[in-house]
Amino acid sequence: MSLSPGDRASAELPDDGRPTPQIVIEPDADRLAHSVAEALVARLAAAQAVHGTASVVLTGGGIGIAVLERVAGLVAEPVREVVDWSAVDFWWGDERFVPAGSDERNERQARKALLDALDLPDFRMHVMPASDAGMTPEEAAEDYVGELREYAAEGRDLPRFDVLLLGMGPEGHTASIFPGSPAATDERPVVAVRDCPKPPPTRISLGFGAIRSAEEVWLLVSGEEKAPAVARALAGASPVELPAAGVHGTRATRWLLDAAAASSLPGAEG
């Protein structure tokens, strides 16, 4: 299989009942952000056509925020407006445990990139608690578990996630689940993460169980420094050693890459 920008392919993984991951490669990070933004708008519109509402789990990082900025550009074009944003629930896959006003918070970055422009009802914004909310990280994680349950269908602990966006670090961490960390083997839907190798050291993260409950999981990865981890994850690495290898959706798992991030995949063209 020869992979080059623009390709859409399936990864070869053991047959364990999971959806076969799809790989989409774009020429560069800018084109990746634009194509993901268009796909996200289309997916949320499709969810609303079926359910009346839609739900998305946001990620931070450079490419995650770039996608939201591109979505903002699409919203500004009336001819492209196909989503009722007042009927979209926004969740977070992880959050830095810092004060509410800190620019390090994924929520604050998402607001600047897109959410403030949408004039959303407060009940659609499911924000993880900040460090100045009067809770310990563990209490903040439990508080978010309660938020998830409140919006879940009867008999369920988690709400419907139509799309869950994730990034990945060069060492293979995703959300705030780092290689070898207790979070990599924690079964709870939301966990407090301390002593992260990447600052800030304390965070709140969805666990694997909550992530894997999403209908679609999209991993957004750009940059050559992440190429080895992409290749290892798609080759079936241990989720404890490389957490991004352990995430998947119930209906679809999509690895959305730029050419640099895909450069270590078998058959990739240099």
Coordinates of C-alpha atoms in Angstrom, one line a residue:
M1 CA 0.0 0.0 0.0
S2 CA 1.5 3.3 -1.1
L3 CA 0.4 6.2 1.1
S4 CA 0.6 9.8 -0.1
P5 CA -1.2 13.1 0.6
G6 CA -4.9 12.8 -0.2
D7 CA -5.0 9.1 0.4
R8 CA -7.7 7.4 2.4
A9 CA -6.8 3.9 3.6
S10 CA -7.5 1.3 6.2
A11 CA -4.9 0.2 8.8
E12 CA -4.2 -3.5 9.3
L13 CA -5.0 -4.3 12.9
P14 CA -6.0 -7.6 14.6
D15 CA -9.7 -8.5 14.2
D16 CA -11.1 -7.8 17.7
G17 CA -14.5 -6.4 16.8
R18 CA -13.3 -2.8 16.7
P19 CA -14.0 -0.7 13.6
T20 CA -11.0 -0.8 11.3
P21 CA -9.2 2.5 11.6
Q22 CA -9.4 4.8 8.6
I23 CA -6.3 6.8 7.6
V24 CA -6.7 10.2 5.9
I25 CA -3.6 12.1 4.8
E26 CA -3.5 15.7 3.9
P27 CA -0.5 17.6 2.5
D28 CA 0.2 19.9 5.4
A29 CA -1.2 21.0 8.8
D30 CA -3.2 23.9 7.3
R31 CA -5.0 21.7 4.8
L32 CA -5.6 19.1 7.5
A33 CA -7.3 21.6 9.8
H34 CA -9.5 22.9 6.9
S35 CA -10.6 19.4 5.9
V36 CA -11.3 18.3 9.4
A37 CA -13.4 21.4 10.0
E38 CA -15.5 20.7 7.0
A39 CA -15.9 17.1 8.0
L40 CA -16.9 18.1 11.5
V41 CA -19.6 20.5 10.4
A42 CA -21.0 17.8 8.1
R43 CA -20.9 15.2 10.8
L44 CA -22.7 17.4 13.3
A45 CA -25.3 18.3 10.8
A46 CA -25.9 14.6 10.1
A47 CA -26.3 13.9 13.8
Q48 CA -28.8 16.7 14.2
A49 CA -30.8 15.3 11.2
V50 CA -31.1 12.0 13.1
H51 CA -31.3 13.1 16.8
G52 CA -32.2 16.8 16.7
T53 CA -29.1 17.6 18.6
A54 CA -25.4 16.8 18.2
S55 CA -22.5 16.3 20.7
V56 CA -18.8 16.8 20.2
V57 CA -15.8 16.3 22.5
L58 CA -13.1 18.9 21.9
T59 CA -9.4 18.6 22.2
G60 CA -6.7 21.3 22.7
G61 CA -3.3 21.5 21.1
G62 CA -2.2 23.4 17.9
I63 CA -4.1 21.3 15.4
G64 CA -7.2 21.0 17.6
I65 CA -7.6 24.7 18.0
A66 CA -6.7 25.3 14.4
V67 CA -9.7 23.1 13.4
L68 CA -12.0 25.3 15.6
E69 CA -10.7 28.4 13.9
R70 CA -11.5 26.9 10.5
V71 CA -15.0 26.0 11.8
A72 CA -15.4 29.7 12.8
G73 CA -14.6 30.6 9.2
L74 CA -17.2 28.3 7.9
V75 CA -19.8 29.6 10.3
A76 CA -19.1 33.1 9.0
E77 CA -20.3 32.0 5.5
P78 CA -24.1 31.9 5.6
V79 CA -24.2 29.6 2.6
R80 CA -22.3 27.0 4.6
E81 CA -24.4 27.2 7.7
V82 CA -25.9 23.8 8.1
V83 CA -25.6 23.2 11.9
D84 CA -27.9 24.6 14.6
W85 CA -25.1 25.5 17.0
S86 CA -27.6 26.1 19.8
A87 CA -28.3 22.4 19.7
V88 CA -24.7 21.2 19.9
D89 CA -23.3 20.0 23.3
F90 CA -19.6 20.7 23.7
W91 CA -17.6 18.5 26.0
W92 CA -13.8 18.3 26.7
G93 CA -11.6 15.2 26.5
D94 CA -9.1 16.7 29.0
E95 CA -8.3 20.0 30.7
R96 CA -5.3 21.5 32.4
F97 CA -6.0 21.9 36.2
V98 CA -5.2 25.6 36.3
P99 CA -7.3 28.7 37.2
A100 CA -10.3 29.5 35.1
G101 CA -8.8 32.6 33.6
S102 CA -5.6 30.9 32.5
D103 CA -4.7 30.9 28.8
E104 CA -3.4 27.3 29.3
R105 CA -7.0 26.0 29.7
N106 CA -8.3 24.1 26.6
E107 CA -11.7 25.7 27.3
R108 CA -10.4 29.2 27.1
Q109 CA -8.6 28.5 23.9
A110 CA -11.7 27.0 22.4
R111 CA -13.8 30.0 23.4
K112 CA -11.4 32.3 21.7
A113 CA -11.2 30.2 18.5
L114 CA -14.9 29.5 18.1
L115 CA -17.3 29.1 21.0
D116 CA -17.6 32.8 22.0
A117 CA -18.7 33.6 18.5
L118 CA -21.6 31.1 18.6
D119 CA -23.5 32.6 21.5
L120 CA -24.2 29.2 23.0
P121 CA -26.7 28.5 25.8
D122 CA -24.8 27.9 29.0
F123 CA -26.2 24.4 29.4
R124 CA -24.5 23.3 26.1
M125 CA -21.0 24.1 27.5
H126 CA -19.8 21.2 29.6
V127 CA -16.6 22.6 31.1
M128 CA -14.3 20.7 33.3
P129 CA -13.7 22.5 36.7
A130 CA -10.7 24.8 37.1
S131 CA -8.2 24.7 39.9
D132 CA -9.8 27.7 41.6
A133 CA -13.2 26.1 41.8
G134 CA -12.6 24.9 45.4
M135 CA -12.0 21.2 44.5
T136 CA -9.1 18.9 44.5
P137 CA -8.3 17.3 41.1
E138 CA -10.0 14.1 42.2
E139 CA -13.1 16.0 43.3
A140 CA -13.1 17.8 40.0
A141 CA -13.0 14.5 38.1
E142 CA -15.9 13.2 40.1
D143 CA -17.8 16.4 39.4
Y144 CA -17.4 15.9 35.7
V145 CA -18.6 12.3 36.1
G146 CA -21.8 13.8 37.6
E147 CA -22.1 16.1 34.6
L148 CA -21.8 13.2 32.2
R149 CA -24.4 11.2 34.0
E150 CA -26.8 14.2 34.1
Y151 CA -26.9 14.3 30.3
A152 CA -26.9 10.6 29.7
A153 CA -29.9 8.7 28.5
E154 CA -31.9 6.8 31.1
G155 CA -30.0 3.7 32.2
R156 CA -26.7 5.0 31.0
D157 CA -23.7 6.7 32.7
L158 CA -22.4 8.5 29.6
P159 CA -24.1 10.8 27.1
R160 CA -24.0 10.2 23.4
F161 CA -20.8 11.5 21.8
D162 CA -21.2 11.8 18.0
V163 CA -17.6 12.8 17.5
L164 CA -14.7 12.8 19.9
L165 CA -11.6 14.7 18.8
L166 CA -8.2 13.8 20.1
G167 CA -4.6 14.9 19.6
M168 CA -1.5 13.0 20.2
G169 CA 1.9 13.8 21.6
P170 CA 5.2 12.7 20.2
E171 CA 5.5 10.0 22.9
G172 CA 2.0 8.8 22.1
H173 CA -0.1 10.4 24.9
T174 CA -3.7 11.3 24.1
A175 CA -6.2 13.4 26.1
S176 CA -4.1 13.5 29.3
I177 CA -3.3 9.8 29.4
F178 CA 0.5 9.5 29.2
P179 CA 2.6 6.3 28.6
G180 CA 2.9 4.2 31.8
S181 CA 0.7 6.5 33.9
P182 CA -2.0 5.2 36.3
A183 CA -4.6 6.7 33.9
A184 CA -3.6 4.2 31.3
T185 CA -5.1 1.4 33.4
D186 CA -7.8 3.3 35.2
E187 CA -11.3 2.1 34.4
R188 CA -13.2 5.2 35.6
P189 CA -14.8 7.5 33.0
V190 CA -12.9 10.6 34.3
V191 CA -9.6 10.6 36.1
A192 CA -7.4 13.1 37.9
V193 CA -3.9 13.0 36.4
R194 CA -1.0 14.1 38.5
D195 CA 2.8 14.4 37.8
C196 CA 2.3 14.7 34.0
P197 CA 5.7 14.7 32.2
K198 CA 4.4 17.7 30.2
P199 CA 3.4 20.9 32.0
P200 CA 1.2 21.7 33.6
P201 CA 1.6 18.6 35.7
T202 CA -2.0 18.3 37.0
R203 CA -4.9 17.6 34.7
I204 CA -8.4 16.1 34.4
S205 CA -9.0 13.6 31.6
L206 CA -11.6 11.3 30.2
G207 CA -10.5 7.7 30.6
F208 CA -10.4 5.0 28.0
G209 CA -13.9 3.8 28.8
A210 CA -15.5 7.2 28.2
I211 CA -13.4 7.8 25.0
R212 CA -14.3 4.4 23.6
S213 CA -18.0 5.1 24.1
A214 CA -18.0 7.7 21.4
E215 CA -19.6 6.9 18.0
E216 CA -16.6 8.3 16.2
V217 CA -13.1 9.0 17.4
W218 CA -11.0 11.3 15.3
L219 CA -7.2 11.5 16.0
L220 CA -5.8 14.7 14.6
V221 CA -2.0 14.5 14.2
S222 CA 0.5 16.8 12.5
G223 CA 4.2 17.0 12.5
E224 CA 7.1 14.7 11.6
E225 CA 8.2 14.4 15.3
K226 CA 5.0 12.4 15.8
A227 CA 5.4 10.0 12.9
P228 CA 7.1 7.2 14.8
A229 CA 4.3 7.1 17.4
V230 CA 1.6 7.2 14.6
A231 CA 3.2 4.1 13.0
R232 CA 3.5 2.3 16.3
A233 CA -0.1 3.0 17.3
L234 CA -1.4 1.8 14.0
A235 CA 0.7 -1.3 14.2
G236 CA -1.0 -2.3 17.4
A237 CA 1.2 -1.0 20.2
S238 CA 0.2 -1.5 23.8
P239 CA -2.1 1.2 25.1
V240 CA -0.2 1.4 28.4
E241 CA 3.0 2.1 26.5
L242 CA 1.4 4.2 23.8
P243 CA -2.1 5.4 24.9
A244 CA -3.2 6.7 21.5
A245 CA -3.1 3.0 20.3
G246 CA -5.9 2.3 22.8
V247 CA -8.6 4.7 21.5
H248 CA -11.4 3.8 19.1
G249 CA -15.0 4.7 18.4
T250 CA -18.0 2.3 18.4
R251 CA -18.7 3.1 14.7
A252 CA -15.6 4.6 13.3
T253 CA -12.0 5.5 14.2
R254 CA -10.2 8.0 11.9
W255 CA -6.6 8.9 12.0
L256 CA -6.4 12.4 10.3
L257 CA -2.8 13.1 9.5
D258 CA -0.7 15.5 7.6
A259 CA 2.0 14.1 5.3
A260 CA 4.7 14.6 7.9
A261 CA 2.9 12.7 10.6
A262 CA 2.2 9.9 8.2
S263 CA 5.8 9.7 6.9
S264 CA 6.7 6.6 9.0
L265 CA 3.8 4.5 7.9
P266 CA 4.5 1.4 5.8
G267 CA 4.4 2.5 2.1
A268 CA 4.5 6.2 2.9
E269 CA 6.1 8.3 0.2
G270 CA 9.0 10.5 1.3

